[in-house]
Amino acid sequence: MKGGVVMNKLSGFLIYKGTQLEKQNMAWNMLGSFCYAFASMVLSFLVMRISGDEAGGVFAIGYSAFGQQMFTLAYFGLRPFQITDRGAGQDGYSFGEYRRHRQITTGMAVIVAALFSAWMGGSGAYGIEKALAVFLLALYKIIDGYADVYESEFQRQGSLYLTGKSNTFRTLLSVAVFLIMLAVTKNLVLACAAAVAAQVLGVALFDCSVIGALPRVDDSCREKSMSKLFLQAGLLFLSVFLDFYIFSAAKYAIDSQLNDAASGYFNLIFMPTSVIYLVANFVIRPFLIRMTMCWNQGDKKGLIRILRKIGGIIAGLTVLAVLGCLALGRFVLSVMEYLLGTGYDGRLTRYLVPFTVIVAGGGIYAMANLMYYCLVIMRRQRGIFLVYAITALGALMLAPALVSRFEIFGAALAYCVFMAMLLLGFGLQTAWMLRKG
């Protein structure tokens, strides 16, 4: 009984009952997105600082590449689909159905992660500790994917601030536990296991306990809807899965052709993409419901105005970011070397050009993401998948070749080219849909 009272009090603390809901949505979405992205940067940096560049490389491939790939399997690309869904009984789905679907995809992701880690460890491609660390980091990200079904429902119910709160508190809890364990034990595997436990606790406290306190959540689940939802979202999932492969193709190429230290260094200079993605989400997500209303009501001019507004902001910030890299990039990289400690002088500043190319690619990806969301609202799953399939094929062939020849600069160049391919494909489709009829 006492536990139930505590959970009810926690739910009351998390649920905002004031009148300035839109401001709360914006503020908490910004804070949650910032914490989530900033944590990725801090973790990548501090793992290398505490445990060395080899451990940093293992963390990079487990957390930022393979772990994120498993996140996409659990997530199934459904966030924009769910938050723009009108609900069960209106050719849509209830929260209970989305949750059941997510339980299935989460289980699939855990099995795939376990099989991959066992195969890499058994084949000798990874050492046993690296295989365990990669599996645990994937598990951490898979739990993130499960939490997303709750956070998407918060936004669908008009309570985006709850998504921001969950991101904020879960991230702070799991990151603190991870870093404390890593600092005490100097063991990456133990730190990852502790982070997984903290992540499970965070989902229970900040997602599961809160959803029941919202007034309009439909917990019903029609089992026959599962096959329909899988079919309807299948291309969307394949698109998101390919999207992250494209996003991480350069990292996979480095992992297979160079060494763990190179993976660690590339992950550090890749960190600005997290900031760019954070800013893009902060700008885009609050407008998704409005964009959906414009499209559903046939207000193409209104949708174009929103796209121009958001696109202009992203383009301006990208130009500023690239100019900032050219002016201050070497200084920023040298500060990072200093913070990493003795022995790192010159190891990052030599990557100024790749660093700048990656920042430009991040801005292009943010613009492509805007076009992607627009196509999801238009329910253009086939068109989205086609763009991803073509780009993924190009990434499969081009990334290893560029990394083999130009190493880290080749990886940065590959990333920028792939993002430009996505923007071109999505942009042309969006323009065609807005002009026809």
mmCIF file of N, CA and C in Angstrom, residues 43-49 51-67 126 130 133-134 137 188 251-252 254-256 258-268 340 344:
data_model
loop_
_atom_site.group_PDB
_atom_site.id
_atom_site.type_symbol
_atom_site.label_atom_id
_atom_site.label_comp_id
_atom_site.label_asym_id
_atom_site.label_seq_id
_atom_site.Cartn_x
_atom_site.Cartn_y
_atom_site.Cartn_z
ATOM 1 N N LEU A 43 29.333 10.872 -21.897
ATOM 2 C CA LEU A 43 29.720 9.477 -21.698
ATOM 3 C C LEU A 43 30.863 9.086 -22.620
ATOM 4 N N SER A 44 30.771 9.442 -23.890
ATOM 5 C CA SER A 44 31.836 9.111 -24.834
ATOM 6 C C SER A 44 33.169 9.680 -24.376
ATOM 7 N N PHE A 45 33.119 10.908 -23.888
ATOM 8 C CA PHE A 45 34.335 11.593 -23.454
ATOM 9 C C PHE A 45 34.884 10.993 -22.160
ATOM 10 N N LEU A 46 33.998 10.799 -21.182
ATOM 11 C CA LEU A 46 34.463 10.363 -19.867
ATOM 12 C C LEU A 46 34.909 8.906 -19.839
ATOM 13 N N VAL A 47 34.299 8.057 -20.666
ATOM 14 C CA VAL A 47 34.775 6.673 -20.731
ATOM 15 C C VAL A 47 36.216 6.639 -21.201
ATOM 16 N N MET A 48 36.526 7.445 -22.204
ATOM 17 C CA MET A 48 37.902 7.509 -22.695
ATOM 18 C C MET A 48 38.822 8.126 -21.642
ATOM 19 N N ARG A 49 38.317 9.130 -20.931
ATOM 20 C CA ARG A 49 39.132 9.796 -19.899
ATOM 21 C C ARG A 49 39.424 8.862 -18.732
ATOM 22 N N SER A 51 38.922 5.298 -18.656
ATOM 23 C CA SER A 51 39.387 3.937 -18.948
ATOM 24 C C SER A 51 40.283 3.811 -20.166
ATOM 25 N N GLY A 52 40.558 4.921 -20.872
ATOM 26 C CA GLY A 52 41.476 4.860 -22.009
ATOM 27 C C GLY A 52 40.770 4.797 -23.351
ATOM 28 N N ASP A 53 41.545 4.996 -24.434
ATOM 29 C CA ASP A 53 40.942 5.104 -25.758
ATOM 30 C C ASP A 53 40.383 3.782 -26.272
ATOM 31 N N GLU A 54 40.962 2.645 -25.860
ATOM 32 C CA GLU A 54 40.414 1.363 -26.299
ATOM 33 C C GLU A 54 39.015 1.144 -25.724
ATOM 34 N N ALA A 55 38.845 1.406 -24.431
ATOM 35 C CA ALA A 55 37.521 1.293 -23.811
ATOM 36 C C ALA A 55 36.557 2.299 -24.426
ATOM 37 N N GLY A 56 37.073 3.489 -24.745
ATOM 38 C CA GLY A 56 36.241 4.497 -25.402
ATOM 39 C C GLY A 56 35.725 4.011 -26.743
ATOM 40 N N GLY A 57 36.558 3.285 -27.474
ATOM 41 C CA GLY A 57 36.143 2.742 -28.761
ATOM 42 C C GLY A 57 35.096 1.660 -28.609
ATOM 43 N N VAL A 58 35.263 0.794 -27.596
ATOM 44 C CA VAL A 58 34.266 -0.249 -27.332
ATOM 45 C C VAL A 58 32.930 0.393 -26.978
ATOM 46 N N PHE A 59 32.974 1.409 -26.128
ATOM 47 C CA PHE A 59 31.743 2.117 -25.754
ATOM 48 C C PHE A 59 31.094 2.745 -26.978
ATOM 49 N N ALA A 60 31.910 3.320 -27.863
ATOM 50 C CA ALA A 60 31.376 3.991 -29.046
ATOM 51 C C ALA A 60 30.603 3.032 -29.933
ATOM 52 N N ILE A 61 31.170 1.849 -30.198
ATOM 53 C CA ILE A 61 30.481 0.923 -31.090
ATOM 54 C C ILE A 61 29.269 0.310 -30.396
ATOM 55 N N GLY A 62 29.370 0.062 -29.081
ATOM 56 C CA GLY A 62 28.258 -0.559 -28.358
ATOM 57 C C GLY A 62 27.107 0.382 -28.104
ATOM 58 N N TYR A 63 27.406 1.637 -27.782
ATOM 59 C CA TYR A 63 26.368 2.596 -27.403
ATOM 60 C C TYR A 63 25.856 3.383 -28.609
ATOM 61 N N SER A 64 26.780 3.929 -29.380
ATOM 62 C CA SER A 64 26.394 4.862 -30.431
ATOM 63 C C SER A 64 26.103 4.198 -31.766
ATOM 64 N N ALA A 65 26.567 2.977 -31.975
ATOM 65 C CA ALA A 65 26.353 2.306 -33.261
ATOM 66 C C ALA A 65 25.418 1.102 -33.096
ATOM 67 N N PHE A 66 25.952 -0.030 -32.635
ATOM 68 C CA PHE A 66 25.111 -1.233 -32.555
ATOM 69 C C PHE A 66 23.958 -1.058 -31.569
ATOM 70 N N GLY A 67 24.215 -0.450 -30.415
ATOM 71 C CA GLY A 67 23.151 -0.236 -29.439
ATOM 72 C C GLY A 67 22.024 0.602 -30.015
ATOM 73 N N TYR A 126 35.411 -10.172 -31.600
ATOM 74 C CA TYR A 126 35.434 -9.403 -30.360
ATOM 75 C C TYR A 126 35.993 -10.285 -29.250
ATOM 76 N N LYS A 130 34.566 -7.310 -24.588
ATOM 77 C CA LYS A 130 33.959 -6.394 -25.558
ATOM 78 C C LYS A 130 32.580 -6.895 -25.963
ATOM 79 N N ALA A 133 30.178 -6.136 -23.111
ATOM 80 C CA ALA A 133 29.910 -4.702 -23.023
ATOM 81 C C ALA A 133 28.975 -4.257 -24.140
ATOM 82 N N VAL A 134 29.216 -4.752 -25.359
ATOM 83 C CA VAL A 134 28.367 -4.388 -26.496
ATOM 84 C C VAL A 134 26.933 -4.870 -26.272
ATOM 85 N N LEU A 137 25.286 -2.636 -23.518
ATOM 86 C CA LEU A 137 24.983 -1.306 -24.040
ATOM 87 C C LEU A 137 23.797 -1.355 -24.994
ATOM 88 N N LEU A 188 34.369 -1.585 -17.476
ATOM 89 C CA LEU A 188 33.297 -1.136 -18.361
ATOM 90 C C LEU A 188 32.093 -2.072 -18.314
ATOM 91 N N LYS A 251 30.853 4.436 -38.882
ATOM 92 C CA LYS A 251 31.334 3.853 -37.625
ATOM 93 C C LYS A 251 31.562 2.354 -37.757
ATOM 94 N N TYR A 252 30.634 1.677 -38.434
ATOM 95 C CA TYR A 252 30.797 0.240 -38.653
ATOM 96 C C TYR A 252 32.044 -0.036 -39.501
ATOM 97 N N ILE A 254 34.772 1.788 -39.656
ATOM 98 C CA ILE A 254 35.955 1.983 -38.817
ATOM 99 C C ILE A 254 36.151 0.786 -37.888
ATOM 100 N N ASP A 255 35.050 0.290 -37.299
ATOM 101 C CA ASP A 255 35.141 -0.851 -36.387
ATOM 102 C C ASP A 255 35.694 -2.084 -37.079
ATOM 103 N N SER A 256 35.347 -2.274 -38.353
ATOM 104 C CA SER A 256 35.787 -3.480 -39.065
ATOM 105 C C SER A 256 37.171 -3.333 -39.681
ATOM 106 N N LEU A 258 39.617 -0.493 -38.953
ATOM 107 C CA LEU A 258 40.670 0.168 -38.185
ATOM 108 C C LEU A 258 40.748 -0.487 -36.805
ATOM 109 N N ASN A 259 40.767 0.281 -35.714
ATOM 110 C CA ASN A 259 40.878 -0.308 -34.373
ATOM 111 C C ASN A 259 39.954 0.410 -33.401
ATOM 112 N N ASP A 260 39.903 -0.099 -32.150
ATOM 113 C CA ASP A 260 39.000 0.487 -31.158
ATOM 114 C C ASP A 260 39.356 1.939 -30.860
ATOM 115 N N ALA A 261 40.645 2.258 -30.849
ATOM 116 C CA ALA A 261 41.050 3.637 -30.576
ATOM 117 C C ALA A 261 40.513 4.579 -31.649
ATOM 118 N N ALA A 262 40.587 4.154 -32.916
ATOM 119 C CA ALA A 262 40.070 4.984 -34.010
ATOM 120 C C ALA A 262 38.566 5.184 -33.860
ATOM 121 N N SER A 263 37.857 4.121 -33.429
ATOM 122 C CA SER A 263 36.415 4.257 -33.180
ATOM 123 C C SER A 263 36.151 5.305 -32.104
ATOM 124 N N GLY A 264 36.983 5.303 -31.065
ATOM 125 C CA GLY A 264 36.828 6.270 -29.985
ATOM 126 C C GLY A 264 37.062 7.691 -30.439
ATOM 127 N N TYR A 265 38.116 7.908 -31.218
ATOM 128 C CA TYR A 265 38.417 9.259 -31.704
ATOM 129 C C TYR A 265 37.315 9.750 -32.642
ATOM 130 N N PHE A 266 36.862 8.867 -33.545
ATOM 131 C CA PHE A 266 35.803 9.280 -34.468
ATOM 132 C C PHE A 266 34.533 9.620 -33.709
ATOM 133 N N ASN A 267 34.233 8.847 -32.672
ATOM 134 C CA ASN A 267 33.030 9.117 -31.888
ATOM 135 C C ASN A 267 33.101 10.479 -31.210
ATOM 136 N N LEU A 268 34.293 10.885 -30.799
ATOM 137 C CA LEU A 268 34.443 12.193 -30.162
ATOM 138 C C LEU A 268 34.203 13.328 -31.156
ATOM 139 N N LEU A 340 41.155 15.294 -21.787
ATOM 140 C CA LEU A 340 41.401 13.859 -21.826
ATOM 141 C C LEU A 340 42.646 13.476 -21.027
ATOM 142 N N TYR A 344 47.430 12.867 -25.070
ATOM 143 C CA TYR A 344 46.450 13.050 -26.135
ATOM 144 C C TYR A 344 46.732 14.284 -26.997
#
